[in-house]
Coordinates of C-alpha atoms in Angstrom, one line a residue:
E1 CA 235.1 301.1 10.9
L2 CA 234.0 297.8 12.5
S3 CA 233.3 299.7 15.8
E4 CA 231.2 302.3 13.9
I5 CA 229.1 299.6 12.2
D6 CA 228.5 297.7 15.5
T7 CA 227.5 301.0 17.1
R8 CA 225.0 301.8 14.4
K9 CA 223.5 298.3 14.6
A10 CA 223.2 298.6 18.4
Y11 CA 221.6 302.0 18.1
K12 CA 219.0 300.6 15.6
K13 CA 218.2 297.7 17.8
V14 CA 217.7 299.9 20.8
A15 CA 215.6 302.3 18.8
S16 CA 213.5 299.5 17.5
R17 CA 212.9 298.2 21.1
I18 CA 212.0 301.7 22.3
N19 CA 209.5 302.1 19.4
A20 CA 208.0 298.6 20.1
N21 CA 207.7 299.4 23.8
R22 CA 206.1 302.8 22.9
R23 CA 203.6 301.1 20.6
S24 CA 202.9 298.5 23.2
R25 CA 202.4 301.2 25.8
I26 CA 200.1 303.2 23.6
F27 CA 198.0 300.0 22.8
E28 CA 197.8 299.3 26.6
I29 CA 196.7 302.9 27.3
F30 CA 194.2 302.7 24.5
S31 CA 192.8 299.4 25.8
R32 CA 192.4 300.8 29.2
V33 CA 190.6 303.9 27.9
A34 CA 188.4 301.7 25.8
A35 CA 187.5 299.6 28.8
I36 CA 186.8 302.7 30.8
I37 CA 184.3 303.8 28.1
V38 CA 182.9 300.4 27.1
F39 CA 182.2 298.9 30.6
P40 CA 180.2 301.9 31.8
L41 CA 178.1 301.7 28.6
I42 CA 177.5 298.0 29.3
G43 CA 176.6 298.8 32.8
L44 CA 174.3 301.6 31.7
T45 CA 172.6 299.2 29.2
G46 CA 172.1 296.7 32.0
I47 CA 170.6 299.4 34.3
L48 CA 168.3 300.5 31.5
G49 CA 167.3 296.9 30.9
Y50 CA 166.7 296.4 34.6
L51 CA 164.5 299.6 34.7
Q52 CA 162.5 298.4 31.7
V53 CA 162.0 295.0 33.3
K54 CA 161.1 296.7 36.6
D55 CA 158.7 299.0 34.8
S56 CA 157.0 296.0 33.1
F57 CA 156.7 294.3 36.4
A58 CA 155.2 297.5 37.8
D59 CA 152.4 297.1 35.3
I60 CA 151.3 293.8 36.9
T61 CA 152.0 294.5 40.6
Y62 CA 149.0 293.5 42.6
V63 CA 147.7 294.3 46.1
E64 CA 145.9 291.6 48.1
V65 CA 143.7 292.6 51.1
N66 CA 141.5 290.7 53.5
A67 CA 138.7 291.7 55.9
A68 CA 139.3 290.0 59.3
P69 CA 136.3 288.2 60.9
G70 CA 133.9 290.7 62.5
T71 CA 135.1 293.6 60.4
I72 CA 134.1 295.6 57.3
S73 CA 137.0 297.1 55.3
K74 CA 136.8 299.9 52.8
Y75 CA 139.3 300.6 50.0
Q76 CA 139.8 303.1 47.3
L77 CA 140.9 301.6 44.0
P78 CA 143.4 303.3 41.5
D79 CA 140.5 304.7 39.4
K80 CA 138.9 306.3 42.5
S81 CA 136.2 303.6 42.7
Y82 CA 135.4 302.3 46.2
V83 CA 135.0 298.8 47.5
W84 CA 133.7 297.5 50.9
L85 CA 134.9 294.0 51.9
N86 CA 132.6 292.0 54.2
S87 CA 134.0 289.8 57.1
G88 CA 136.4 287.1 55.9
S89 CA 136.5 288.3 52.3
W90 CA 139.5 288.7 50.0
L91 CA 140.3 291.3 47.3
R92 CA 143.1 291.4 44.7
Y93 CA 143.6 294.5 42.5
P94 CA 146.5 296.1 40.5
T95 CA 148.3 299.2 41.7
R96 CA 147.3 300.8 38.4
F97 CA 144.7 299.6 35.9
S98 CA 145.6 298.8 32.3
E99 CA 144.7 301.0 29.4
E100 CA 142.1 298.5 28.2
S101 CA 140.0 297.7 31.3
R102 CA 139.8 297.8 35.1
R103 CA 140.0 294.3 36.6
V104 CA 139.7 293.1 40.2
E105 CA 139.2 289.6 41.8
I106 CA 137.2 288.8 44.9
R107 CA 136.4 285.9 47.2
G108 CA 133.6 286.3 49.7
E109 CA 131.5 289.4 49.5
A110 CA 132.1 293.0 48.4
Y111 CA 130.1 296.1 47.6
F112 CA 131.3 298.4 44.8
E113 CA 130.8 302.0 43.9
V114 CA 132.4 302.2 40.5
A115 CA 133.7 305.4 39.0
A116 CA 132.0 306.0 35.6
D117 CA 134.3 305.4 32.6
I118 CA 132.6 304.0 29.6
D119 CA 135.9 303.5 27.7
H120 CA 137.4 301.3 30.4
P121 CA 135.0 298.6 31.6
F122 CA 135.3 297.5 35.2
R123 CA 135.5 293.7 35.6
V124 CA 135.0 291.8 38.8
I125 CA 136.4 288.3 38.4
C126 CA 135.1 285.4 40.5
G127 CA 136.8 282.2 39.1
T128 CA 135.2 281.5 35.7
R129 CA 132.5 284.1 36.2
Q130 CA 132.5 287.9 36.0
V131 CA 130.6 291.1 36.4
V132 CA 131.2 293.8 33.8
V133 CA 130.2 297.5 34.5
T134 CA 131.2 301.0 33.4
G135 CA 129.9 302.9 36.5
T136 CA 127.4 301.7 39.1
K137 CA 126.7 300.4 42.6
F138 CA 126.3 296.7 43.2
N139 CA 127.0 293.8 45.6
V140 CA 128.8 290.6 44.7
S141 CA 128.9 287.5 46.8
T142 CA 130.6 284.2 46.2
Y143 CA 129.9 282.5 49.6
S144 CA 127.6 279.9 48.1
G145 CA 130.1 278.8 45.5
E146 CA 128.1 280.6 42.9
L147 CA 128.4 284.3 41.9
C148 CA 125.5 286.3 43.3
A149 CA 125.4 289.9 41.9
T150 CA 122.8 292.4 43.2
L151 CA 122.4 295.7 41.4
A152 CA 121.5 298.9 43.3
E153 CA 122.2 301.5 40.7
G154 CA 123.2 301.7 37.0
T155 CA 123.6 298.6 34.8
V156 CA 125.8 295.6 34.8
S157 CA 126.3 292.4 32.8
V158 CA 127.1 289.0 34.2
A159 CA 128.8 286.2 32.4
N160 CA 129.9 282.6 32.9
G161 CA 131.8 281.8 29.7
R162 CA 128.7 280.3 28.1
E163 CA 126.2 283.2 28.3
Q164 CA 125.8 286.8 29.3
Q165 CA 122.9 288.8 30.8
C166 CA 122.3 292.4 31.7
L167 CA 120.8 293.5 35.0
Q168 CA 118.6 296.5 35.9
P169 CA 118.4 298.1 39.4
G170 CA 116.6 295.8 41.8
Q171 CA 117.6 292.6 40.0
Q172 CA 119.9 289.9 41.2
A173 CA 121.7 287.3 39.1
V174 CA 122.9 283.9 40.5
V175 CA 125.6 282.7 38.1
S176 CA 126.9 279.1 38.0
D177 CA 129.0 277.5 35.3
E178 CA 125.9 276.0 33.7
E179 CA 123.3 278.9 33.9
I180 CA 122.4 282.4 34.9
R181 CA 119.2 282.9 37.0
V182 CA 117.8 286.4 37.3
R183 CA 115.1 287.6 39.8
Q184 CA 113.7 290.8 41.3
V185 CA 114.8 291.4 44.9
E186 CA 114.8 294.0 47.6
T187 CA 118.4 295.2 47.3
S188 CA 118.7 296.6 50.8
L189 CA 118.6 293.0 52.2
Y190 CA 121.8 292.4 50.4
T191 CA 123.6 295.7 51.0
A192 CA 122.6 296.3 54.7
W193 CA 125.9 294.9 55.9
V194 CA 127.7 297.9 54.3
E195 CA 125.9 300.0 56.9
G196 CA 126.8 297.6 59.7
K197 CA 123.5 295.7 60.0
F198 CA 122.4 292.1 59.8
V199 CA 119.0 292.0 58.0
F200 CA 117.1 288.8 57.4
D201 CA 113.7 288.5 55.7
N202 CA 112.1 285.1 56.0
A203 CA 115.6 283.6 56.0
R204 CA 116.3 280.0 56.9
L205 CA 118.2 279.4 60.2
E206 CA 120.8 277.4 58.3
D207 CA 121.6 280.5 56.1
I208 CA 121.5 282.8 59.1
V209 CA 124.1 280.8 61.0
K210 CA 126.4 280.8 58.0
T211 CA 126.4 284.6 58.2
L212 CA 127.1 284.5 61.9
T213 CA 129.9 282.0 61.4
R214 CA 131.7 284.3 59.0
W215 CA 131.2 287.3 61.3
Y216 CA 131.9 285.9 64.7
D217 CA 134.4 283.1 63.6
V218 CA 132.5 280.3 65.4
E219 CA 130.9 277.0 64.3
F220 CA 127.3 275.9 64.7
D221 CA 126.2 272.3 65.2
F222 CA 122.5 271.5 64.5
K223 CA 121.5 268.8 67.0
E224 CA 118.3 268.4 65.1
P225 CA 118.5 268.8 61.3
S226 CA 114.9 270.0 61.0
L227 CA 115.9 273.2 62.8
K228 CA 117.8 274.3 59.7
E229 CA 114.4 275.0 58.0
L230 CA 113.2 277.5 60.7
T231 CA 112.7 280.9 59.1
F232 CA 113.3 284.4 60.7
T233 CA 112.7 288.0 59.9
L234 CA 114.9 290.3 62.0
S235 CA 117.6 292.9 62.0
A236 CA 120.5 293.6 64.4
P237 CA 123.6 295.7 64.5
C238 CA 126.8 293.9 63.4
D239 CA 128.7 295.4 66.3
E240 CA 126.6 293.6 68.8
N241 CA 128.0 290.5 70.4
L242 CA 126.9 287.0 69.4
L243 CA 124.9 286.5 72.5
F244 CA 122.7 289.4 71.6
V245 CA 121.8 287.9 68.2
V246 CA 121.3 284.5 69.7
K247 CA 118.8 285.8 72.2
L248 CA 116.9 287.5 69.4
L249 CA 116.6 284.1 67.6
E250 CA 115.7 282.2 70.8
G251 CA 113.0 284.8 71.7
V252 CA 110.9 284.1 68.6
S253 CA 111.5 280.3 68.1
V254 CA 112.0 277.0 69.7
A255 CA 115.7 277.0 68.9
R256 CA 118.1 277.0 71.8
F257 CA 121.9 277.7 71.6
Q258 CA 124.5 276.2 73.9
T259 CA 128.1 277.4 73.8
E260 CA 130.7 274.6 73.6
G261 CA 134.0 276.5 73.3
K262 CA 134.1 277.9 69.8
K263 CA 131.3 275.6 68.7
I264 CA 127.6 276.4 69.4
G265 CA 125.1 273.6 69.6
I266 CA 121.5 274.2 68.3
S267 CA 118.7 272.2 69.8
A268 CA 115.0 272.6 70.3
V269 CA 112.7 273.2 73.3
Y270 CA 109.1 272.2 72.7

């Protein structure tokens, strides 16, 4: 009888251990299955989050381009508008425009042919100043430190944070932080570069050599300051070498140009 009781106790103990092991094994399997299910879900959530972040970054991805000295570069923007960059100029634009507006930034000089879209204004940002259009052709220059906008077709408005003015074809606005000055001009004088031409009309020699400096990547040194005030009316192809343009200037004035490495001295012969 004692042996039978010990046997029953031993049996119950073994059975209890087997059941405990079985429950532990089931729990372990369940845990592993849960991990197999949960961790991919966490990973998927992370991937989706990454894609959302990536997509949000895609909305503000920008392209920056430069026109090398002596070149004119043409680009098509995401809205099918076109922009020409003059020598030494810089342009920044998004890979796709926002739903509210079309916005680009420039330094230097650019000519725009903007695709018409009255619901999405096109904005050219130049520091604290801007040009706003819906569809038009115009030139923008920032070489002087001021924004100079010249309208060929359509209408544009210019602003400096303090005031805003609208332009009509043939008008030019010079925009500083303090004021906006508007005048009537011959637009071809300010857009001829797009066609590969230098065109100067009663232009001061100081202003002419600034253009030549940007195009030919050289420096000019006036030996006599009074020569800066000499005026010239002439045109020349942009693809001609500097010597060709210098000879034109010398041929109609007392100015003489002497090459000194990458610097050109300007003196006078009377």
